[in-house]
Amino acid sequence: MSIQNSTTGEVLRSYSVDELKHQANLMRGYNLAALCAATSGHAGGTLSIMDIAAALYLRVADHDPRNPNWPGRDRIIWSTGHKAPSLYLGLAFAGFCPKEDVALLRKLYSPYQGHPHWLKLPGVEVSTGSLGQGLSIAVGIALAARLDKKNHKVFCIMGDGEQQEGQIWEAAMEAGHLKLDNLIGIVDRNRLQIDGWVKDVMNVEPLEEKYRSFGWDVVTINGHDMKQVVEALENAKAKAGAGKPTVILADTVKGKGVSFMEDIAGWHGKVPNLEELNKGLKELGLEGQIPVDQLFAHARQYQAEVERKLDAKMPKFHRNYWWNAADNMKVQMKPTRLGFGQSLAANGDDPRVVCLGLDISGSITISEFYAGKPERKSRWISLGIAEQSATSAAAGLAKEGKLPVFGTYATFAAARNLDQIRTSICYGNFNVLIAGAHGGVSVGPDGATHQALEDLFAMCGLPNMNVVVPCDIVETRKATDYLLLKHVGPKYIRFAREATPIVTDEKTPFVFGKANVIRLRQESANFIEAFETKLESKYRDEGEDLTIIACGPMVPEAMRAAWILKHDFGYETRILNLHTLKPLDTAAIVRAARDTSAILTAEEHQIGALAWPVASAITQSPELCGIPIITGAIGVKDRFGDSGAPWELIKEFEVSAEHIAAKGVELMGVKKSRSGEPVAEVHLISSK
Ligand SMILES: Cc1ncc(C[n+]2csc(CCOP(=O)(O)OP(=O)(O)O)c2C)c(N)n1
C-alpha cells in the first residue's frame, strides 16, 4: 500500500525495488548536501540507515502525506534520533515536506531540528535524541493500537550501539511478554558507535539470541540489499496475529556509499565540507543530480532571516560590545571542556583514579586520561551507552576505595541516571566525580534533547552532592584538580561544549566553596587585563551600584555586562563568580546584597539553579531583615532549547551580556526611583 490517500484508499505512488534503490541513492545525496549546509550532524549513521528509510517511507509503511495524522497510518519511531536527516528525507521523498527544506537542518527555529521533534514537523511521530527510549515509546503505541483494535503497525529504528542502553531490554522484555505482534524493531547494525567498534566499546552480540530469548521473531538481512530490506519489512508487517514482535537485524555499513566515510568511526558526528560533498556525490553517481547550489541558497536565505530576527530582539547600546567586536578588550576563547581533560591527563597517575567511558569520550575530553599513556589503559573502563548502570558501577568502585570519574552530555550524566545518582552515590555518600559536559544552550545545533538546562536543579537538590560550575577552561582545570584528588564525597562538575572566553589565569584564586569578586578597572587591550579578581573574603566594599552573581560561562558574560553598564551608564558592578553552587558561599551573597542592595543572577540554565539559592540566602539572612533588596534573574525561561549556532542560542535564550546589562539597567531604575534619584534614561532594547 504505502503512500496513499487516506480518504479514498487510492495508492498515490508505489515504488519497485529498483526505483527504491534509486530513491535511496538520491536521499543519500540530499543528506550529504544538507549536512554540509548545516556544518554539523551525523554522516555515518544517516548513510547506513538510508536504504531502510527509503523502503519504509516510500513503499512499506501506510501513510498519507496530505494527512500526516491519519489515525490508520503506520507509526515509524526513530529511537536513534541523531539520524534525523534520514527521517526528514524519508518524509520529504514521500511528499510530506519539500525536499529543499531539508537544507534548513539544525538551524534556529527550523522544523528540521538536530534531533527530531514531533511538535515541529508533521510526520515525525515522537521526539527523540536521548538513546534507548524509542522502543519503550513504540511498545506504548503498539499497546494503544491493540487496546483500540487498530491494525496499523509500529516500526522502531534503533542503532546497535544503542542496544547497550538497559531500557532497550526492558522494552524488549515487555514486547515479548505482551506478544506485541504489531511491533517491528529494526536495528541498524553498522558495528560502529562513537568510541569505536561496538564489540570493543561494549559488545552487544549475539543480538539474534538475545531478542529470540526475549520472545521475538528475529530476521537478519543485508540492510543495503533493497530486495531483502523490502521483503523483511513486508513479511514482518504481514505477520500480524503471529503472537510475537519481530526484530530485523540489518547488517549495514556506517557511511555507506561514500568510500572515505565507510567503516570510519570518526565520521559518526562529522559532516562533509564542500570538497568532500562533491567527492561524495561523485562516488554516489549523483554529479549534477542534486540541486546543491539551490539548497545552499535556500539555507543562506533562511539563515539571513534568522539573523535579522535575532538582531531585532537584541538589546542595543551605544557601542557594539560583542566579543572581539572592538579594537580593544580582545579575548581568547577555548572550550571549557578541555580543562577537564587537561586535569585528568595531569592527575591520572594516581592509581585510585578510574575513568569510565560512556561512548562520548573524545568530545567531553575524558579520553585525555589515557591519551598517549598506555600504562593507564587498565584504569580506563568503557561501559558503553549505559549511563544508569555506569552510575551505580561508579558507586561500587568508590566503595572499594577507587576514585571513579564518568561523564557525558549533562542531560545524560545527571538526568537519565538521577535515581542512581541519588541512591547509589549520594545516599551512600560515595566519592564519585560526575562530569556534566555540554551544559546549557550553547551546545548548539544538536538541539533541545542535548542541551542540559535542568541538571543543576537536580544536582544541587541532592543531599551530600557538591556542585561546581567553572567559568572557563582554566577554572575547569583547577576545579577538576581539586574535585578529583582533594574533595571526598559525591561531586558534579558542569562545563560547556563551545569555546568560551578565557577570563582567569594561573594566578586567579580558586577556592572550592568560596566566591571570587571581579571588578572592571579600565578598558584594556585585552579583556582579561581590564578586570581585577579577588577572593570575596579579601574584598572590601567599594560602594558599587549593583551585583551580578554568575556561574559557568555566564561569568564572562557578566563581566562584559559590567563593561556595558560602566561605559554606557556609569554604573559600577560587583561581579561574584559563584563557581561553587553547593556548598553555597552564603556570606559572599549576603555581603553583596547588603553593600549594593541590587542583585542580579545570571545562569545558562532554567532560571533558578542559581537564582533561587541566592534568593534563599538573602531571605534567610537575619542581617538583611528589613533591608529592601532589588533582585533580578537572567536565565532560560521555562522552555526547551532549540537547534542553532551556539552564539545564536545565547541571544535567542536571552543569556547574553546584553540581556544582563539591560536587566541591570532596569534594576538600577528601581533602585534610583526608590531613593528619589532621577532614573537614567533607558536607551536600549529597540530594533535596529
Ligand atoms: C542516552 C544517550 N547517551 C549518549 C548519547 C550520545 N550519542 C549519540 S549517538 C551515540 C552512538 C550511537 O551508536 P549507534 O547506536 O551504534 O548509532 P550509529 O553508530 O548507527 O550512528 C551516542 C553515544 C545520546 N544521544 N543519548
Short mmCIF file of C-alpha atoms in Angstrom, two decimals, residues 237-481:
data_model
loop_
_atom_site.label_atom_id
_atom_site.label_comp_id
_atom_site.label_asym_id
_atom_site.label_seq_id
_atom_site.Cartn_x
_atom_site.Cartn_y
_atom_site.Cartn_z
CA LYS A 237 4.09 -6.40 8.53
CA ALA A 238 2.10 -9.32 7.20
CA LYS A 239 2.76 -11.37 10.30
CA ALA A 240 0.19 -9.67 12.49
CA GLY A 241 -1.54 -12.21 14.69
CA ALA A 242 1.53 -14.43 14.96
CA GLY A 243 1.82 -13.59 18.65
CA LYS A 244 5.38 -12.26 18.58
CA PRO A 245 7.10 -8.95 17.88
CA THR A 246 9.67 -9.04 15.08
CA VAL A 247 13.14 -7.56 15.05
CA ILE A 248 15.01 -7.06 11.80
CA LEU A 249 18.75 -7.06 12.35
CA ALA A 250 20.01 -5.16 9.34
CA ASP A 251 23.72 -5.57 8.65
CA THR A 252 24.87 -2.24 7.30
CA VAL A 253 27.97 -0.16 6.74
CA LYS A 254 28.40 3.16 8.53
CA GLY A 255 28.96 5.85 5.91
CA LYS A 256 27.56 3.56 3.16
CA GLY A 257 28.15 4.81 -0.36
CA VAL A 258 31.00 7.20 0.34
CA SER A 259 34.30 5.33 0.39
CA PHE A 260 36.16 7.70 2.68
CA MET A 261 33.36 7.57 5.27
CA GLU A 262 32.68 3.84 5.19
CA ASP A 263 33.53 1.99 8.41
CA ILE A 264 35.27 5.03 9.91
CA ALA A 265 34.21 5.83 13.49
CA GLY A 266 35.40 9.42 13.05
CA TRP A 267 32.55 10.07 10.60
CA HIS A 268 29.93 9.43 13.29
CA GLY A 269 29.42 13.06 14.23
CA LYS A 270 31.16 14.73 11.34
CA VAL A 271 29.88 16.30 8.12
CA PRO A 272 31.43 16.76 4.71
CA ASN A 273 32.95 20.07 3.67
CA LEU A 274 32.30 21.32 0.15
CA GLU A 275 35.13 19.33 -1.37
CA GLU A 276 34.08 16.16 0.43
CA LEU A 277 30.48 16.78 -0.60
CA ASN A 278 31.44 16.93 -4.27
CA LYS A 279 33.61 13.86 -3.91
CA GLY A 280 30.79 12.02 -2.14
CA LEU A 281 28.21 12.97 -4.76
CA LYS A 282 30.57 11.79 -7.48
CA GLU A 283 31.02 8.43 -5.76
CA LEU A 284 27.26 8.08 -5.48
CA GLY A 285 27.00 8.77 -9.19
CA LEU A 286 24.95 11.87 -8.46
CA GLU A 287 27.00 14.59 -10.09
CA GLY A 288 24.60 17.25 -11.32
CA GLN A 289 21.59 15.43 -9.92
CA ILE A 290 21.33 17.16 -6.53
CA PRO A 291 20.49 20.89 -6.72
CA VAL A 292 23.34 21.76 -4.36
CA ASP A 293 23.50 25.46 -5.25
CA GLN A 294 19.76 25.84 -4.79
CA LEU A 295 19.87 24.02 -1.45
CA PHE A 296 22.71 26.20 -0.21
CA ALA A 297 20.96 29.36 -1.39
CA HIS A 298 17.80 28.26 0.44
CA ALA A 299 19.83 27.64 3.60
CA ARG A 300 21.57 31.02 3.29
CA GLN A 301 18.33 32.89 2.75
CA TYR A 302 16.75 31.23 5.78
CA GLN A 303 19.84 31.97 7.84
CA ALA A 304 19.78 35.65 6.88
CA GLU A 305 16.19 35.86 8.14
CA VAL A 306 17.18 34.14 11.40
CA GLU A 307 19.95 36.67 11.91
CA ARG A 308 17.62 39.58 11.16
CA LYS A 309 15.11 38.30 13.72
CA LEU A 310 17.78 37.74 16.35
CA ASP A 311 19.32 41.12 15.80
CA ALA A 312 15.95 42.82 16.13
CA LYS A 313 15.37 41.30 19.53
CA MET A 314 18.80 42.07 21.00
CA PRO A 315 19.12 44.96 23.46
CA LYS A 316 21.04 47.83 21.83
CA PHE A 317 23.67 50.10 23.37
CA HIS A 318 25.86 52.98 22.23
CA ARG A 319 28.60 50.70 21.05
CA ASN A 320 28.89 47.16 19.85
CA TYR A 321 30.23 45.35 22.92
CA TRP A 322 30.05 41.83 21.42
CA TRP A 323 33.06 39.56 21.92
CA ASN A 324 36.06 40.80 19.96
CA ALA A 325 33.96 43.34 18.04
CA ALA A 326 36.04 46.32 19.22
CA ASP A 327 39.72 47.09 18.65
CA ASN A 328 40.40 46.67 22.35
CA MET A 329 39.10 44.28 25.05
CA LYS A 330 40.20 41.30 22.97
CA VAL A 331 39.53 37.88 24.41
CA GLN A 332 40.81 34.40 23.68
CA MET A 333 38.27 31.60 23.60
CA LYS A 334 38.64 27.90 24.27
CA PRO A 335 36.13 25.20 25.22
CA THR A 336 35.86 24.78 28.99
CA ARG A 337 35.69 21.00 28.47
CA LEU A 338 39.38 20.99 27.52
CA GLY A 339 40.26 21.95 31.10
CA PHE A 340 38.62 18.76 32.33
CA GLY A 341 40.80 16.63 30.03
CA GLN A 342 43.92 18.58 30.97
CA SER A 343 43.34 17.83 34.63
CA LEU A 344 42.70 14.12 34.04
CA ALA A 345 45.89 13.94 31.96
CA ALA A 346 47.86 15.65 34.73
CA ASN A 347 46.38 13.79 37.70
CA GLY A 348 45.64 10.39 36.24
CA ASP A 349 48.77 8.71 37.59
CA ASP A 350 47.10 8.36 40.98
CA PRO A 351 46.34 4.63 40.93
CA ARG A 352 42.96 5.17 42.54
CA VAL A 353 41.65 7.15 39.56
CA VAL A 354 39.40 5.06 37.31
CA CYS A 355 37.70 6.67 34.31
CA LEU A 356 34.53 5.18 32.89
CA GLY A 357 33.76 5.60 29.18
CA LEU A 358 30.17 6.19 28.10
CA ASP A 359 30.79 6.40 24.33
CA ILE A 360 31.33 10.13 24.10
CA SER A 361 34.90 10.17 25.30
CA GLY A 362 36.76 12.39 22.83
CA SER A 363 34.19 15.13 22.76
CA ILE A 364 33.99 15.54 26.54
CA THR A 365 37.81 15.04 26.73
CA ILE A 366 37.70 12.26 29.32
CA SER A 367 39.83 10.34 26.79
CA GLU A 368 42.74 12.62 27.74
CA PHE A 369 43.06 10.39 30.80
CA TYR A 370 44.62 7.63 28.68
CA ALA A 371 45.75 9.52 25.56
CA GLY A 372 49.41 8.60 24.99
CA LYS A 373 49.53 6.79 28.35
CA PRO A 374 49.16 3.05 27.74
CA GLU A 375 50.02 2.33 31.37
CA ARG A 376 46.68 3.83 32.38
CA LYS A 377 44.61 1.72 29.99
CA SER A 378 43.60 -0.79 32.66
CA ARG A 379 42.00 2.05 34.59
CA TRP A 380 40.01 3.18 31.54
CA ILE A 381 36.86 1.10 31.50
CA SER A 382 34.41 1.50 28.67
CA LEU A 383 30.87 0.76 29.77
CA GLY A 384 29.12 1.79 26.55
CA ILE A 385 25.94 3.83 26.26
CA ALA A 386 24.65 2.79 29.66
CA GLU A 387 24.54 5.82 31.90
CA GLN A 388 22.37 4.30 34.58
CA SER A 389 24.41 1.19 35.20
CA ALA A 390 27.67 3.14 34.94
CA THR A 391 26.48 5.48 37.68
CA SER A 392 25.89 2.64 40.09
CA ALA A 393 29.11 0.91 38.98
CA ALA A 394 30.94 4.11 39.87
CA ALA A 395 29.42 3.89 43.35
CA GLY A 396 30.74 0.33 43.62
CA LEU A 397 34.23 1.38 42.57
CA ALA A 398 34.19 4.22 45.09
CA LYS A 399 33.00 1.86 47.81
CA GLU A 400 36.21 -0.10 47.30
CA GLY A 401 38.45 2.96 47.51
CA LYS A 402 38.76 3.95 43.85
CA LEU A 403 38.28 7.49 42.56
CA PRO A 404 35.80 6.90 39.73
CA VAL A 405 35.09 9.57 37.14
CA PHE A 406 32.44 9.45 34.48
CA GLY A 407 30.84 11.98 32.22
CA THR A 408 28.70 12.53 29.18
CA TYR A 409 26.31 15.21 27.95
CA ALA A 410 24.96 16.74 31.17
CA THR A 411 21.45 15.65 30.19
CA PHE A 412 22.54 12.02 30.26
CA ALA A 413 25.03 12.44 33.14
CA ALA A 414 22.60 14.00 35.58
CA ALA A 415 19.03 13.38 34.45
CA ARG A 416 18.72 9.95 32.87
CA ASN A 417 20.51 8.41 35.84
CA LEU A 418 19.12 10.68 38.53
CA ASP A 419 17.82 7.93 40.79
CA GLN A 420 21.13 6.07 40.51
CA ILE A 421 22.99 9.25 41.49
CA ARG A 422 20.58 9.82 44.34
CA THR A 423 20.51 6.33 45.80
CA SER A 424 23.73 4.60 44.71
CA ILE A 425 26.03 7.62 45.03
CA CYS A 426 24.59 10.38 47.21
CA TYR A 427 22.72 8.36 49.80
CA GLY A 428 25.82 6.20 50.23
CA ASN A 429 27.94 9.38 50.20
CA PHE A 430 30.43 7.92 47.73
CA ASN A 431 33.44 9.66 46.32
CA VAL A 432 32.42 9.84 42.65
CA LEU A 433 33.20 12.65 40.22
CA ILE A 434 30.48 13.19 37.62
CA ALA A 435 31.14 15.44 34.64
CA GLY A 436 28.07 17.10 33.16
CA ALA A 437 29.58 18.10 29.84
CA HIS A 438 27.93 20.20 27.15
CA GLY A 439 25.81 22.11 29.69
CA GLY A 440 23.46 24.87 28.58
CA VAL A 441 22.01 26.03 25.26
CA SER A 442 25.47 26.76 23.87
CA VAL A 443 25.71 23.06 22.96
CA GLY A 444 24.14 24.38 19.77
CA PRO A 445 22.74 22.52 16.76
CA ASP A 446 22.10 19.15 18.43
CA GLY A 447 19.04 20.87 19.90
CA ALA A 448 16.85 20.53 22.97
CA THR A 449 17.48 16.88 23.83
CA HIS A 450 21.19 17.56 24.17
CA GLN A 451 21.02 20.90 25.96
CA ALA A 452 21.06 20.37 29.71
CA LEU A 453 19.03 23.17 31.26
CA GLU A 454 17.75 21.40 34.37
CA ASP A 455 20.72 19.35 35.57
CA LEU A 456 21.77 21.81 38.26
CA PHE A 457 18.34 21.75 39.90
CA ALA A 458 18.68 18.02 40.40
CA MET A 459 22.34 18.00 41.40
CA CYS A 460 22.01 20.88 43.87
CA GLY A 461 18.90 19.30 45.34
CA LEU A 462 20.67 16.10 46.35
CA PRO A 463 21.97 15.84 49.92
CA ASN A 464 25.74 15.17 50.08
CA MET A 465 26.27 16.34 46.49
CA ASN A 466 28.81 19.10 45.77
CA VAL A 467 28.41 21.16 42.61
CA VAL A 468 30.96 23.26 40.75
CA VAL A 469 30.28 25.24 37.56
CA PRO A 470 33.62 26.71 36.44
CA CYS A 471 33.71 29.80 34.26
CA ASP A 472 36.38 28.96 31.67
CA ILE A 473 38.94 26.37 30.63
CA VAL A 474 41.47 27.41 33.29
CA GLU A 475 38.97 27.30 36.13
CA THR A 476 37.65 23.97 34.82
CA ARG A 477 41.12 22.53 35.13
CA LYS A 478 41.60 23.89 38.65
CA ALA A 479 38.15 22.71 39.75
CA THR A 480 38.79 19.22 38.35
CA ASP A 481 42.21 19.12 40.06
#
